[in-house]
Amino acid sequence: MLLVLQVLLSCSHVFHRNCLEAYEKFTGRKTCPMCRKNQYQTRVIHDGAQMYRARCATRIQACWKGYRVRKWYKHFRQTSPPKDPKLRKKFFEEKLSDISDRLVRCCDPDIDGLFSEIDRSIAISHNVFHQLDQKCNPEMSEADWEKIQLQAVRQEILDCPICIMPLCPNTEEHSRPSGRPAALLSCSHVFHQSCLQAFEEFALGEGLVCPLCRSPYQKKIFSY
């Protein structure tokens, strides 16, 4: 409202020009709304507009100077360590933390690629151990497997030691296949093939050993 034209009356009162014109039109006579003086003279003044512009300029300058000072002070805090030992220690801790964060942001680690490389390395190690076991332990003959099978029968193992479920189907269901082949190990222990396979996959990177006696083994798959 301070940018609206103002008029100064000869009686020293000041009004907006449009307000004074509306008042004169409403009353039908030329009288000061304040002191009721008749036949006054008017003069357009710009004191209010100048004051408003000065206040706006002052506020803009204050905001700009405040921004400059805050920016300078922030730069000063980042580049000038304090003299107090505790504050100096905190300053360098924050500096080191900021540098570490920037280094982390600059890096783009491919976590999925790293995990894939680890999985490939483990699989290669597993194959190497498996080949080594095959070289150290030559294939067993059928006669050896028959002896091991007889030894397993004497042990009367009815349940898989891993899942604690029956190795062979019930007599009532004997007419249909169980769907779970078994694995006979060279140490005469018997497991479900799927259970033993899961155990072998879990033990990647290690030599294949029996889950019960922890001895290296060869295996033979059969069905009841």
Short mmCIF file of C-alpha atoms in Angstrom, two decimals:
data_model
loop_
_atom_site.label_atom_id
_atom_site.label_comp_id
_atom_site.label_asym_id
_atom_site.label_seq_id
_atom_site.Cartn_x
_atom_site.Cartn_y
_atom_site.Cartn_z
CA MET A 1 0.00 0.00 0.00
CA LEU A 2 2.97 2.36 0.45
CA LEU A 3 3.51 2.43 -3.33
CA VAL A 4 0.05 3.98 -3.86
CA LEU A 5 0.20 7.70 -4.65
CA GLN A 6 -0.15 9.89 -1.57
CA VAL A 7 -1.37 13.48 -1.30
CA LEU A 8 -0.43 16.09 1.27
CA LEU A 9 -3.17 18.57 2.18
CA SER A 10 -2.54 22.17 3.09
CA CYS A 11 -3.67 21.26 6.61
CA SER A 12 -0.67 18.89 6.83
CA HIS A 13 -2.72 15.67 6.76
CA VAL A 14 -1.71 12.89 4.36
CA PHE A 15 -4.01 10.43 2.57
CA HIS A 16 -3.93 8.05 -0.34
CA ARG A 17 -5.11 9.94 -3.39
CA ASN A 18 -7.70 7.34 -4.40
CA CYS A 19 -9.04 7.24 -0.82
CA LEU A 20 -9.37 11.04 -0.71
CA GLU A 21 -11.10 11.13 -4.10
CA ALA A 22 -13.56 8.46 -2.96
CA TYR A 23 -14.27 10.45 0.21
CA GLU A 24 -14.89 13.67 -1.74
CA LYS A 25 -17.19 11.84 -4.11
CA PHE A 26 -19.13 10.33 -1.21
CA THR A 27 -19.55 13.60 0.76
CA GLY A 28 -19.95 15.87 -2.24
CA ARG A 29 -17.73 18.55 -0.83
CA LYS A 30 -14.03 19.29 -0.42
CA THR A 31 -13.39 18.86 3.30
CA CYS A 32 -10.41 17.30 5.14
CA PRO A 33 -11.52 13.97 6.62
CA MET A 34 -9.49 14.69 9.78
CA CYS A 35 -9.80 18.39 10.70
CA ARG A 36 -12.80 19.29 8.47
CA LYS A 37 -10.96 22.18 6.87
CA ASN A 38 -12.64 23.43 3.71
CA GLN A 39 -11.06 24.35 0.40
CA TYR A 40 -7.70 22.73 1.03
CA GLN A 41 -4.93 22.41 -1.47
CA THR A 42 -3.32 19.07 -2.37
CA ARG A 43 0.12 18.01 -3.46
CA VAL A 44 1.29 14.55 -4.55
CA ILE A 45 4.20 13.29 -2.45
CA HIS A 46 6.43 10.19 -2.71
CA ASP A 47 7.76 9.95 0.85
CA GLY A 48 5.93 6.68 1.58
CA ALA A 49 7.17 4.99 -1.60
CA GLN A 50 10.73 6.08 -0.91
CA MET A 51 10.51 4.77 2.67
CA TYR A 52 9.12 1.44 1.42
CA ARG A 53 11.90 1.07 -1.13
CA ALA A 54 14.50 1.92 1.51
CA ARG A 55 13.10 -0.73 3.86
CA CYS A 56 13.05 -3.32 1.06
CA ALA A 57 16.63 -2.48 0.12
CA THR A 58 17.68 -2.74 3.78
CA ARG A 59 16.05 -6.16 4.13
CA ILE A 60 17.62 -7.44 0.89
CA GLN A 61 21.04 -6.20 1.97
CA ALA A 62 20.62 -7.79 5.41
CA CYS A 63 19.71 -11.16 3.84
CA TRP A 64 22.63 -10.97 1.41
CA LYS A 65 25.14 -9.96 4.07
CA GLY A 66 23.85 -12.69 6.38
CA TYR A 67 24.28 -15.26 3.61
CA ARG A 68 27.81 -14.01 2.90
CA VAL A 69 28.77 -14.15 6.57
CA ARG A 70 27.30 -17.63 7.09
CA LYS A 71 29.08 -18.92 4.00
CA TRP A 72 32.37 -17.37 5.10
CA TYR A 73 31.99 -18.71 8.63
CA LYS A 74 31.22 -22.22 7.35
CA HIS A 75 34.31 -22.12 5.14
CA PHE A 76 36.35 -20.79 8.05
CA ARG A 77 35.16 -23.63 10.31
CA GLN A 78 36.05 -26.19 7.63
CA THR A 79 39.55 -24.86 6.95
CA SER A 80 40.75 -23.42 10.27
CA PRO A 81 41.16 -25.86 13.18
CA PRO A 82 40.44 -24.41 16.63
CA LYS A 83 43.17 -24.02 19.23
CA ASP A 84 41.37 -25.79 22.06
CA PRO A 85 42.60 -29.45 22.23
CA LYS A 86 39.12 -30.97 22.56
CA LEU A 87 37.63 -28.85 19.80
CA ARG A 88 40.71 -29.50 17.67
CA LYS A 89 40.26 -33.26 18.08
CA LYS A 90 36.57 -33.01 17.18
CA PHE A 91 37.46 -30.86 14.15
CA PHE A 92 39.82 -33.48 12.71
CA GLU A 93 37.34 -36.28 13.47
CA GLU A 94 34.66 -34.49 11.47
CA LYS A 95 37.18 -33.76 8.72
CA LEU A 96 38.16 -37.42 8.47
CA SER A 97 34.51 -38.50 8.51
CA ASP A 98 33.68 -36.07 5.71
CA ILE A 99 36.60 -37.32 3.59
CA SER A 100 35.53 -40.94 4.16
CA ASP A 101 31.95 -40.17 3.13
CA ARG A 102 33.13 -38.48 -0.05
CA LEU A 103 35.33 -41.46 -0.91
CA VAL A 104 32.41 -43.83 -0.36
CA ARG A 105 30.16 -41.71 -2.56
CA CYS A 106 32.80 -41.66 -5.30
CA CYS A 107 33.04 -45.46 -5.27
CA ASP A 108 30.40 -47.57 -7.01
CA PRO A 109 30.81 -51.03 -5.54
CA ASP A 110 29.19 -53.84 -7.50
CA ILE A 111 27.99 -55.95 -4.59
CA ASP A 112 26.16 -58.44 -6.80
CA GLY A 113 29.24 -58.92 -8.94
CA LEU A 114 31.36 -59.46 -5.82
CA PHE A 115 28.97 -62.10 -4.47
CA SER A 116 28.86 -63.82 -7.87
CA GLU A 117 32.66 -63.94 -7.95
CA ILE A 118 32.70 -65.43 -4.43
CA ASP A 119 30.17 -68.09 -5.48
CA ARG A 120 32.27 -68.97 -8.53
CA SER A 121 35.42 -69.25 -6.42
CA ILE A 122 33.65 -71.53 -3.95
CA ALA A 123 32.32 -73.72 -6.76
CA ILE A 124 35.81 -74.01 -8.29
CA SER A 125 37.28 -74.94 -4.89
CA HIS A 126 34.58 -77.57 -4.44
CA ASN A 127 35.38 -79.10 -7.83
CA VAL A 128 39.10 -79.17 -6.99
CA PHE A 129 38.45 -80.95 -3.69
CA HIS A 130 36.11 -83.37 -5.41
CA GLN A 131 38.70 -84.22 -8.08
CA LEU A 132 41.36 -84.63 -5.40
CA ASP A 133 39.13 -87.03 -3.47
CA GLN A 134 38.56 -89.05 -6.62
CA LYS A 135 42.31 -89.30 -7.26
CA CYS A 136 43.15 -90.23 -3.67
CA ASN A 137 40.27 -92.69 -3.37
CA PRO A 138 39.96 -94.85 -6.52
CA GLU A 139 36.58 -96.20 -7.55
CA MET A 140 35.38 -99.15 -5.49
CA SER A 141 34.40 -102.45 -7.08
CA GLU A 142 30.96 -104.04 -6.95
CA ALA A 143 32.27 -106.62 -4.51
CA ASP A 144 33.35 -103.87 -2.14
CA TRP A 145 29.92 -102.24 -2.41
CA GLU A 146 28.22 -105.56 -1.61
CA LYS A 147 30.28 -105.89 1.56
CA ILE A 148 29.46 -102.33 2.57
CA GLN A 149 25.76 -102.94 1.88
CA LEU A 150 25.77 -106.05 4.10
CA GLN A 151 27.45 -104.03 6.84
CA ALA A 152 24.78 -101.34 6.53
CA VAL A 153 22.02 -103.97 6.77
CA ARG A 154 23.55 -105.33 9.98
CA GLN A 155 23.42 -101.83 11.49
CA GLU A 156 19.62 -101.83 10.96
CA ILE A 157 19.49 -98.13 10.01
CA LEU A 158 15.80 -97.38 9.33
CA ASP A 159 15.77 -93.57 9.36
CA CYS A 160 17.82 -90.99 7.51
CA PRO A 161 20.15 -89.40 10.12
CA ILE A 162 19.73 -85.97 8.48
CA CYS A 163 15.94 -85.57 8.17
CA ILE A 164 14.96 -88.33 10.70
CA MET A 165 12.46 -89.75 8.18
CA PRO A 166 12.15 -93.43 7.16
CA LEU A 167 14.59 -94.56 4.49
CA CYS A 168 12.24 -97.17 3.02
CA PRO A 169 8.44 -96.97 2.52
CA ASN A 170 5.98 -98.70 4.82
CA THR A 171 4.84 -102.20 4.01
CA GLU A 172 1.37 -100.95 3.09
CA GLU A 173 2.91 -98.59 0.54
CA HIS A 174 5.50 -101.08 -0.70
CA SER A 175 3.63 -101.58 -3.96
CA ARG A 176 4.37 -98.01 -5.07
CA PRO A 177 7.80 -96.29 -5.33
CA SER A 178 8.83 -94.03 -2.48
CA GLY A 179 10.21 -91.36 -4.80
CA ARG A 180 13.25 -90.76 -2.54
CA PRO A 181 16.33 -92.74 -3.60
CA ALA A 182 18.95 -93.43 -0.95
CA ALA A 183 22.72 -92.96 -0.94
CA LEU A 184 25.01 -95.61 0.51
CA LEU A 185 28.39 -94.27 1.60
CA SER A 186 31.66 -96.17 1.64
CA CYS A 187 31.63 -95.86 5.45
CA SER A 188 28.36 -97.93 5.45
CA HIS A 189 26.08 -95.05 6.50
CA VAL A 190 22.86 -94.52 4.55
CA PHE A 191 21.03 -91.24 3.83
CA HIS A 192 18.36 -89.93 1.53
CA GLN A 193 20.05 -88.80 -1.67
CA SER A 194 18.37 -85.38 -1.51
CA CYS A 195 19.40 -84.89 2.13
CA LEU A 196 23.01 -85.84 1.41
CA GLN A 197 23.07 -83.58 -1.66
CA ALA A 198 21.81 -80.65 0.42
CA PHE A 199 24.50 -81.38 3.02
CA GLU A 200 27.18 -81.44 0.30
CA GLU A 201 25.99 -78.11 -1.11
CA PHE A 202 26.03 -76.60 2.36
CA ALA A 203 29.64 -77.78 2.88
CA LEU A 204 31.04 -76.01 -0.21
CA GLY A 205 34.77 -75.41 -0.06
CA GLU A 206 35.40 -78.32 2.30
CA GLY A 207 36.25 -81.93 1.60
CA LEU A 208 33.23 -84.22 1.43
CA VAL A 209 32.96 -86.07 4.74
CA CYS A 210 30.22 -88.24 6.19
CA PRO A 211 27.73 -86.27 8.33
CA LEU A 212 27.98 -88.96 11.04
CA CYS A 213 31.55 -90.26 11.23
CA ARG A 214 33.24 -87.31 9.43
CA SER A 215 35.31 -89.60 7.19
CA PRO A 216 35.82 -89.08 3.44
CA TYR A 217 33.51 -91.22 1.37
CA GLN A 218 32.36 -92.49 -1.95
CA LYS A 219 28.66 -92.98 -2.54
CA LYS A 220 26.34 -95.24 -4.46
CA ILE A 221 22.73 -94.34 -5.28
CA PHE A 222 20.06 -97.04 -5.00
CA SER A 223 16.33 -97.40 -4.39
CA TYR A 224 14.54 -99.65 -1.94
#
